[in-house]
Amino acid sequence: VVQSNGIGRQAIRVGVWKYIPGNPGARARAAGSGKNSANADSQLYNLSDDLAEVNNLAGKEPAKVKEFQALLDKIKAEGHSAP
């Protein structure tokens, strides 16, 4: 399920996971500073354990972040979602 907040930011839910991509500007700044740009400003929650979305797991689950970002990019590229 792809969700939109109405101002262009989107999120994706897959099973128990919810992924909210980071701001592209934050990713670019992180890439320029040598930090992990894939996780910059991204949010990842396991909703089975954290329904209130308090514990951001993006830093602990970089493979999931990469997987869900690729899936969201694919969905957008195929025209199945519009911001």
Short mmCIF file of N, CA, C and O in Angstrom, two decimals:
data_model
loop_
_atom_site.label_atom_id
_atom_site.label_comp_id
_atom_site.label_asym_id
_atom_site.label_seq_id
_atom_site.Cartn_x
_atom_site.Cartn_y
_atom_site.Cartn_z
N VAL A 1 0.85 -1.17 0.00
CA VAL A 1 0.00 0.00 0.00
C VAL A 1 0.90 1.24 0.00
O VAL A 1 1.80 1.35 0.82
N VAL A 2 0.65 2.14 -0.92
CA VAL A 2 1.37 3.41 -0.96
C VAL A 2 0.46 4.47 -0.39
O VAL A 2 -0.70 4.58 -0.76
N GLN A 3 0.98 5.25 0.55
CA GLN A 3 0.23 6.32 1.18
C GLN A 3 0.85 7.65 0.80
O GLN A 3 2.06 7.75 0.64
N SER A 4 0.03 8.68 0.69
CA SER A 4 0.52 10.03 0.40
C SER A 4 -0.03 10.99 1.44
O SER A 4 -1.16 10.85 1.89
N ASN A 5 0.80 11.98 1.81
CA ASN A 5 0.34 12.95 2.81
C ASN A 5 -0.30 14.17 2.16
O ASN A 5 -0.64 15.12 2.84
N GLY A 6 -0.43 14.17 0.84
CA GLY A 6 -1.08 15.28 0.16
C GLY A 6 -0.15 16.38 -0.30
O GLY A 6 -0.54 17.25 -1.06
N ILE A 7 1.10 16.37 0.16
CA ILE A 7 2.06 17.40 -0.28
C ILE A 7 3.28 16.77 -0.96
O ILE A 7 4.35 17.34 -0.98
N GLY A 8 3.07 15.56 -1.49
CA GLY A 8 4.14 14.94 -2.27
C GLY A 8 4.95 13.89 -1.55
O GLY A 8 5.65 13.13 -2.18
N ARG A 9 4.91 13.83 -0.22
CA ARG A 9 5.66 12.80 0.49
C ARG A 9 4.84 11.53 0.52
O ARG A 9 3.65 11.55 0.79
N GLN A 10 5.48 10.43 0.24
CA GLN A 10 4.78 9.15 0.20
C GLN A 10 5.42 8.17 1.16
O GLN A 10 6.57 8.33 1.56
N ALA A 11 4.66 7.16 1.51
CA ALA A 11 5.13 6.07 2.37
C ALA A 11 4.63 4.77 1.77
O ALA A 11 3.70 4.76 0.96
N ILE A 12 5.24 3.68 2.17
CA ILE A 12 4.80 2.37 1.69
C ILE A 12 4.68 1.42 2.88
O ILE A 12 5.51 1.47 3.80
N ARG A 13 3.61 0.62 2.85
CA ARG A 13 3.42 -0.41 3.87
C ARG A 13 3.51 -1.76 3.18
O ARG A 13 2.85 -2.01 2.18
N VAL A 14 4.33 -2.63 3.76
CA VAL A 14 4.48 -3.99 3.28
C VAL A 14 4.45 -4.90 4.50
O VAL A 14 5.37 -4.86 5.32
N GLY A 15 3.38 -5.66 4.64
CA GLY A 15 3.25 -6.52 5.82
C GLY A 15 3.23 -5.68 7.08
O GLY A 15 2.45 -4.74 7.20
N VAL A 16 4.13 -5.99 8.01
CA VAL A 16 4.19 -5.27 9.28
C VAL A 16 5.04 -3.99 9.18
O VAL A 16 5.11 -3.22 10.14
N TRP A 17 5.67 -3.76 8.04
CA TRP A 17 6.61 -2.66 7.89
C TRP A 17 5.97 -1.42 7.28
O TRP A 17 5.15 -1.53 6.37
N LYS A 18 6.39 -0.26 7.74
CA LYS A 18 6.03 1.02 7.13
C LYS A 18 7.33 1.79 6.89
O LYS A 18 8.12 1.99 7.80
N TYR A 19 7.52 2.19 5.64
CA TYR A 19 8.73 2.93 5.25
C TYR A 19 8.33 4.30 4.74
O TYR A 19 7.46 4.43 3.87
N ILE A 20 8.97 5.32 5.28
CA ILE A 20 8.77 6.70 4.84
C ILE A 20 10.11 7.20 4.35
O ILE A 20 11.06 7.33 5.14
N PRO A 21 10.24 7.44 3.04
CA PRO A 21 11.55 7.87 2.53
C PRO A 21 11.94 9.23 3.07
O PRO A 21 11.09 10.06 3.39
N GLY A 22 13.23 9.41 3.18
CA GLY A 22 13.74 10.69 3.65
C GLY A 22 13.61 11.77 2.61
O GLY A 22 13.34 11.52 1.43
N ASN A 23 13.80 12.96 3.04
CA ASN A 23 13.80 14.12 2.17
C ASN A 23 14.97 14.00 1.20
O ASN A 23 16.10 13.77 1.63
N PRO A 24 14.74 14.15 -0.10
CA PRO A 24 15.85 14.02 -1.06
C PRO A 24 17.01 14.97 -0.76
O PRO A 24 18.16 14.63 -0.98
N GLY A 25 16.71 16.14 -0.24
CA GLY A 25 17.78 17.08 0.12
C GLY A 25 18.65 16.54 1.23
O GLY A 25 19.88 16.70 1.21
N ALA A 26 18.05 15.88 2.20
CA ALA A 26 18.81 15.29 3.31
C ALA A 26 19.69 14.16 2.79
O ALA A 26 20.84 14.00 3.22
N ARG A 27 19.17 13.36 1.84
CA ARG A 27 19.97 12.28 1.27
C ARG A 27 21.17 12.84 0.51
O ARG A 27 22.27 12.32 0.60
N ALA A 28 20.95 13.93 -0.23
CA ALA A 28 22.06 14.53 -1.00
C ALA A 28 23.12 15.11 -0.05
O ALA A 28 24.31 14.96 -0.29
N ARG A 29 22.68 15.76 1.02
CA ARG A 29 23.64 16.31 1.99
C ARG A 29 24.44 15.19 2.65
O ARG A 29 25.65 15.30 2.84
N ALA A 30 23.78 14.09 2.99
CA ALA A 30 24.46 12.96 3.62
C ALA A 30 25.47 12.35 2.66
O ALA A 30 26.58 12.01 3.05
N ALA A 31 25.09 12.23 1.39
CA ALA A 31 26.01 11.67 0.39
C ALA A 31 27.24 12.54 0.25
O ALA A 31 28.36 12.04 0.15
N GLY A 32 27.06 13.84 0.29
CA GLY A 32 28.18 14.77 0.17
C GLY A 32 29.10 14.75 1.38
O GLY A 32 30.28 15.05 1.27
N SER A 33 28.57 14.35 2.53
CA SER A 33 29.38 14.33 3.75
C SER A 33 29.99 12.96 4.02
O SER A 33 30.69 12.78 5.01
N GLY A 34 29.69 11.98 3.15
CA GLY A 34 30.24 10.65 3.34
C GLY A 34 29.39 9.78 4.26
O GLY A 34 29.76 8.65 4.54
N LYS A 35 28.27 10.28 4.74
CA LYS A 35 27.39 9.48 5.61
C LYS A 35 26.54 8.55 4.76
O LYS A 35 26.48 8.67 3.55
N ASN A 36 25.84 7.63 5.42
CA ASN A 36 24.97 6.69 4.72
C ASN A 36 23.76 7.43 4.18
O ASN A 36 22.81 7.70 4.90
N SER A 37 23.78 7.75 2.90
CA SER A 37 22.72 8.56 2.31
C SER A 37 21.41 7.79 2.16
O SER A 37 20.35 8.40 2.09
N ALA A 38 21.45 6.46 2.11
CA ALA A 38 20.21 5.69 1.94
C ALA A 38 19.28 5.88 3.13
O ALA A 38 18.07 5.87 2.99
N ASN A 39 19.85 6.05 4.32
CA ASN A 39 19.03 6.15 5.52
C ASN A 39 18.79 7.58 5.96
O ASN A 39 18.07 7.81 6.93
N ALA A 40 19.40 8.56 5.32
CA ALA A 40 19.30 9.95 5.76
C ALA A 40 17.85 10.39 5.80
O ALA A 40 17.16 10.38 4.80
N ASP A 41 17.38 10.70 6.98
CA ASP A 41 16.04 11.24 7.18
C ASP A 41 14.94 10.23 6.89
O ASP A 41 13.77 10.56 6.93
N SER A 42 15.28 8.97 6.58
CA SER A 42 14.27 7.95 6.31
C SER A 42 13.71 7.42 7.62
O SER A 42 14.36 7.48 8.66
N GLN A 43 12.50 6.88 7.54
CA GLN A 43 11.86 6.30 8.72
C GLN A 43 11.37 4.90 8.37
O GLN A 43 10.81 4.68 7.30
N LEU A 44 11.59 3.97 9.28
CA LEU A 44 11.17 2.58 9.09
C LEU A 44 10.62 2.07 10.41
O LEU A 44 11.30 2.17 11.45
N TYR A 45 9.41 1.56 10.37
CA TYR A 45 8.76 1.09 11.60
C TYR A 45 8.23 -0.31 11.41
O TYR A 45 7.68 -0.65 10.35
N ASN A 46 8.36 -1.14 12.45
CA ASN A 46 7.72 -2.44 12.50
C ASN A 46 6.42 -2.23 13.27
O ASN A 46 6.41 -2.12 14.50
N LEU A 47 5.31 -2.16 12.55
CA LEU A 47 4.04 -1.80 13.16
C LEU A 47 3.47 -2.88 14.07
O LEU A 47 2.60 -2.59 14.90
N SER A 48 3.97 -4.10 13.98
CA SER A 48 3.51 -5.14 14.89
C SER A 48 4.03 -4.90 16.30
O SER A 48 3.39 -5.29 17.28
N ASP A 49 5.19 -4.24 16.40
CA ASP A 49 5.79 -3.92 17.71
C ASP A 49 5.65 -2.46 18.09
O ASP A 49 5.82 -2.11 19.25
N ASP A 50 5.37 -1.60 17.11
CA ASP A 50 5.46 -0.16 17.33
C ASP A 50 4.38 0.57 16.54
O ASP A 50 4.66 1.30 15.60
N LEU A 51 3.13 0.37 16.92
CA LEU A 51 2.02 0.97 16.21
C LEU A 51 2.04 2.50 16.28
O LEU A 51 1.57 3.18 15.38
N ALA A 52 2.63 3.05 17.33
CA ALA A 52 2.70 4.51 17.49
C ALA A 52 3.84 5.13 16.69
O ALA A 52 4.01 6.35 16.70
N GLU A 53 4.64 4.31 16.01
CA GLU A 53 5.76 4.78 15.19
C GLU A 53 6.73 5.65 16.00
O GLU A 53 7.07 6.76 15.64
N VAL A 54 7.22 5.08 17.09
CA VAL A 54 8.14 5.78 17.99
C VAL A 54 9.58 5.35 17.74
O VAL A 54 10.50 6.16 17.80
N ASN A 55 9.79 4.07 17.42
CA ASN A 55 11.13 3.51 17.30
C ASN A 55 11.52 3.40 15.82
O ASN A 55 11.21 2.41 15.16
N ASN A 56 12.23 4.40 15.31
CA ASN A 56 12.66 4.40 13.91
C ASN A 56 13.81 3.40 13.73
O ASN A 56 14.88 3.57 14.29
N LEU A 57 13.57 2.39 12.93
CA LEU A 57 14.54 1.31 12.71
C LEU A 57 15.40 1.50 11.46
O LEU A 57 16.16 0.61 11.11
N ALA A 58 15.29 2.64 10.80
CA ALA A 58 16.03 2.84 9.54
C ALA A 58 17.53 2.65 9.71
O ALA A 58 18.18 2.06 8.85
N GLY A 59 18.09 3.13 10.79
CA GLY A 59 19.52 2.99 11.01
C GLY A 59 19.95 1.57 11.32
O GLY A 59 21.08 1.17 11.04
N LYS A 60 19.04 0.78 11.88
CA LYS A 60 19.34 -0.60 12.26
C LYS A 60 19.02 -1.60 11.16
O LYS A 60 19.46 -2.74 11.22
N GLU A 61 18.22 -1.19 10.19
CA GLU A 61 17.77 -2.09 9.12
C GLU A 61 18.05 -1.48 7.73
O GLU A 61 17.13 -1.28 6.94
N PRO A 62 19.32 -1.20 7.41
CA PRO A 62 19.61 -0.55 6.13
C PRO A 62 19.20 -1.38 4.91
O PRO A 62 18.83 -0.82 3.88
N ALA A 63 19.21 -2.69 5.03
CA ALA A 63 18.79 -3.53 3.89
C ALA A 63 17.30 -3.35 3.62
O ALA A 63 16.88 -3.31 2.46
N LYS A 64 16.51 -3.25 4.68
CA LYS A 64 15.06 -3.02 4.51
C LYS A 64 14.81 -1.66 3.88
O LYS A 64 13.96 -1.51 3.01
N VAL A 65 15.54 -0.64 4.33
CA VAL A 65 15.40 0.70 3.76
C VAL A 65 15.68 0.66 2.27
O VAL A 65 14.90 1.17 1.46
N LYS A 66 16.76 0.01 1.89
CA LYS A 66 17.13 -0.09 0.47
C LYS A 66 16.07 -0.85 -0.32
O LYS A 66 15.68 -0.45 -1.42
N GLU A 67 15.57 -1.95 0.25
CA GLU A 67 14.55 -2.76 -0.40
C GLU A 67 13.26 -1.97 -0.63
O GLU A 67 12.70 -1.97 -1.73
N PHE A 68 12.80 -1.26 0.40
CA PHE A 68 11.55 -0.53 0.29
C PHE A 68 11.69 0.72 -0.57
O PHE A 68 10.74 1.10 -1.28
N GLN A 69 12.86 1.35 -0.57
CA GLN A 69 13.07 2.50 -1.45
C GLN A 69 13.03 2.05 -2.90
O GLN A 69 12.42 2.70 -3.76
N ALA A 70 13.65 0.91 -3.19
CA ALA A 70 13.63 0.37 -4.56
C ALA A 70 12.21 0.01 -4.98
O ALA A 70 11.81 0.29 -6.13
N LEU A 71 11.44 -0.57 -4.08
CA LEU A 71 10.06 -0.93 -4.39
C LEU A 71 9.22 0.32 -4.64
O LEU A 71 8.45 0.37 -5.61
N LEU A 72 9.38 1.33 -3.82
CA LEU A 72 8.63 2.58 -4.01
C LEU A 72 9.03 3.26 -5.32
O LEU A 72 8.17 3.73 -6.07
N ASP A 73 10.32 3.27 -5.63
CA ASP A 73 10.79 3.84 -6.90
C ASP A 73 10.17 3.09 -8.09
O ASP A 73 9.76 3.71 -9.08
N LYS A 74 10.10 1.76 -7.99
CA LYS A 74 9.52 0.95 -9.07
C LYS A 74 8.04 1.26 -9.25
O LYS A 74 7.55 1.43 -10.37
N ILE A 75 7.32 1.35 -8.16
CA ILE A 75 5.89 1.65 -8.21
C ILE A 75 5.66 3.02 -8.87
O ILE A 75 4.79 3.18 -9.73
N LYS A 76 6.45 4.00 -8.48
CA LYS A 76 6.33 5.34 -9.07
C LYS A 76 6.66 5.32 -10.55
O LYS A 76 5.97 5.92 -11.37
N ALA A 77 7.74 4.62 -10.93
CA ALA A 77 8.17 4.56 -12.32
C ALA A 77 7.13 3.89 -13.21
O ALA A 77 7.00 4.25 -14.39
N GLU A 78 6.40 2.95 -12.67
CA GLU A 78 5.38 2.25 -13.43
C GLU A 78 4.08 3.05 -13.51
O GLU A 78 3.13 2.62 -14.16
N GLY A 79 4.04 4.19 -12.84
CA GLY A 79 2.87 5.06 -12.91
C GLY A 79 1.70 4.62 -12.04
O GLY A 79 0.59 5.08 -12.21
N HIS A 80 1.98 3.73 -11.06
CA HIS A 80 0.92 3.24 -10.20
C HIS A 80 0.67 4.15 -9.01
O HIS A 80 -0.21 3.89 -8.21
N SER A 81 1.47 5.18 -8.88
CA SER A 81 1.32 6.10 -7.76
C SER A 81 1.76 7.49 -8.21
O SER A 81 2.75 7.63 -8.92
N ALA A 82 1.03 8.48 -7.80
CA ALA A 82 1.40 9.85 -8.12
C ALA A 82 1.45 10.65 -6.84
O ALA A 82 0.57 10.50 -5.99
N PRO A 83 2.47 11.49 -6.67
CA PRO A 83 2.55 12.30 -5.46
C PRO A 83 1.41 13.29 -5.34
O PRO A 83 0.77 13.62 -6.28
#
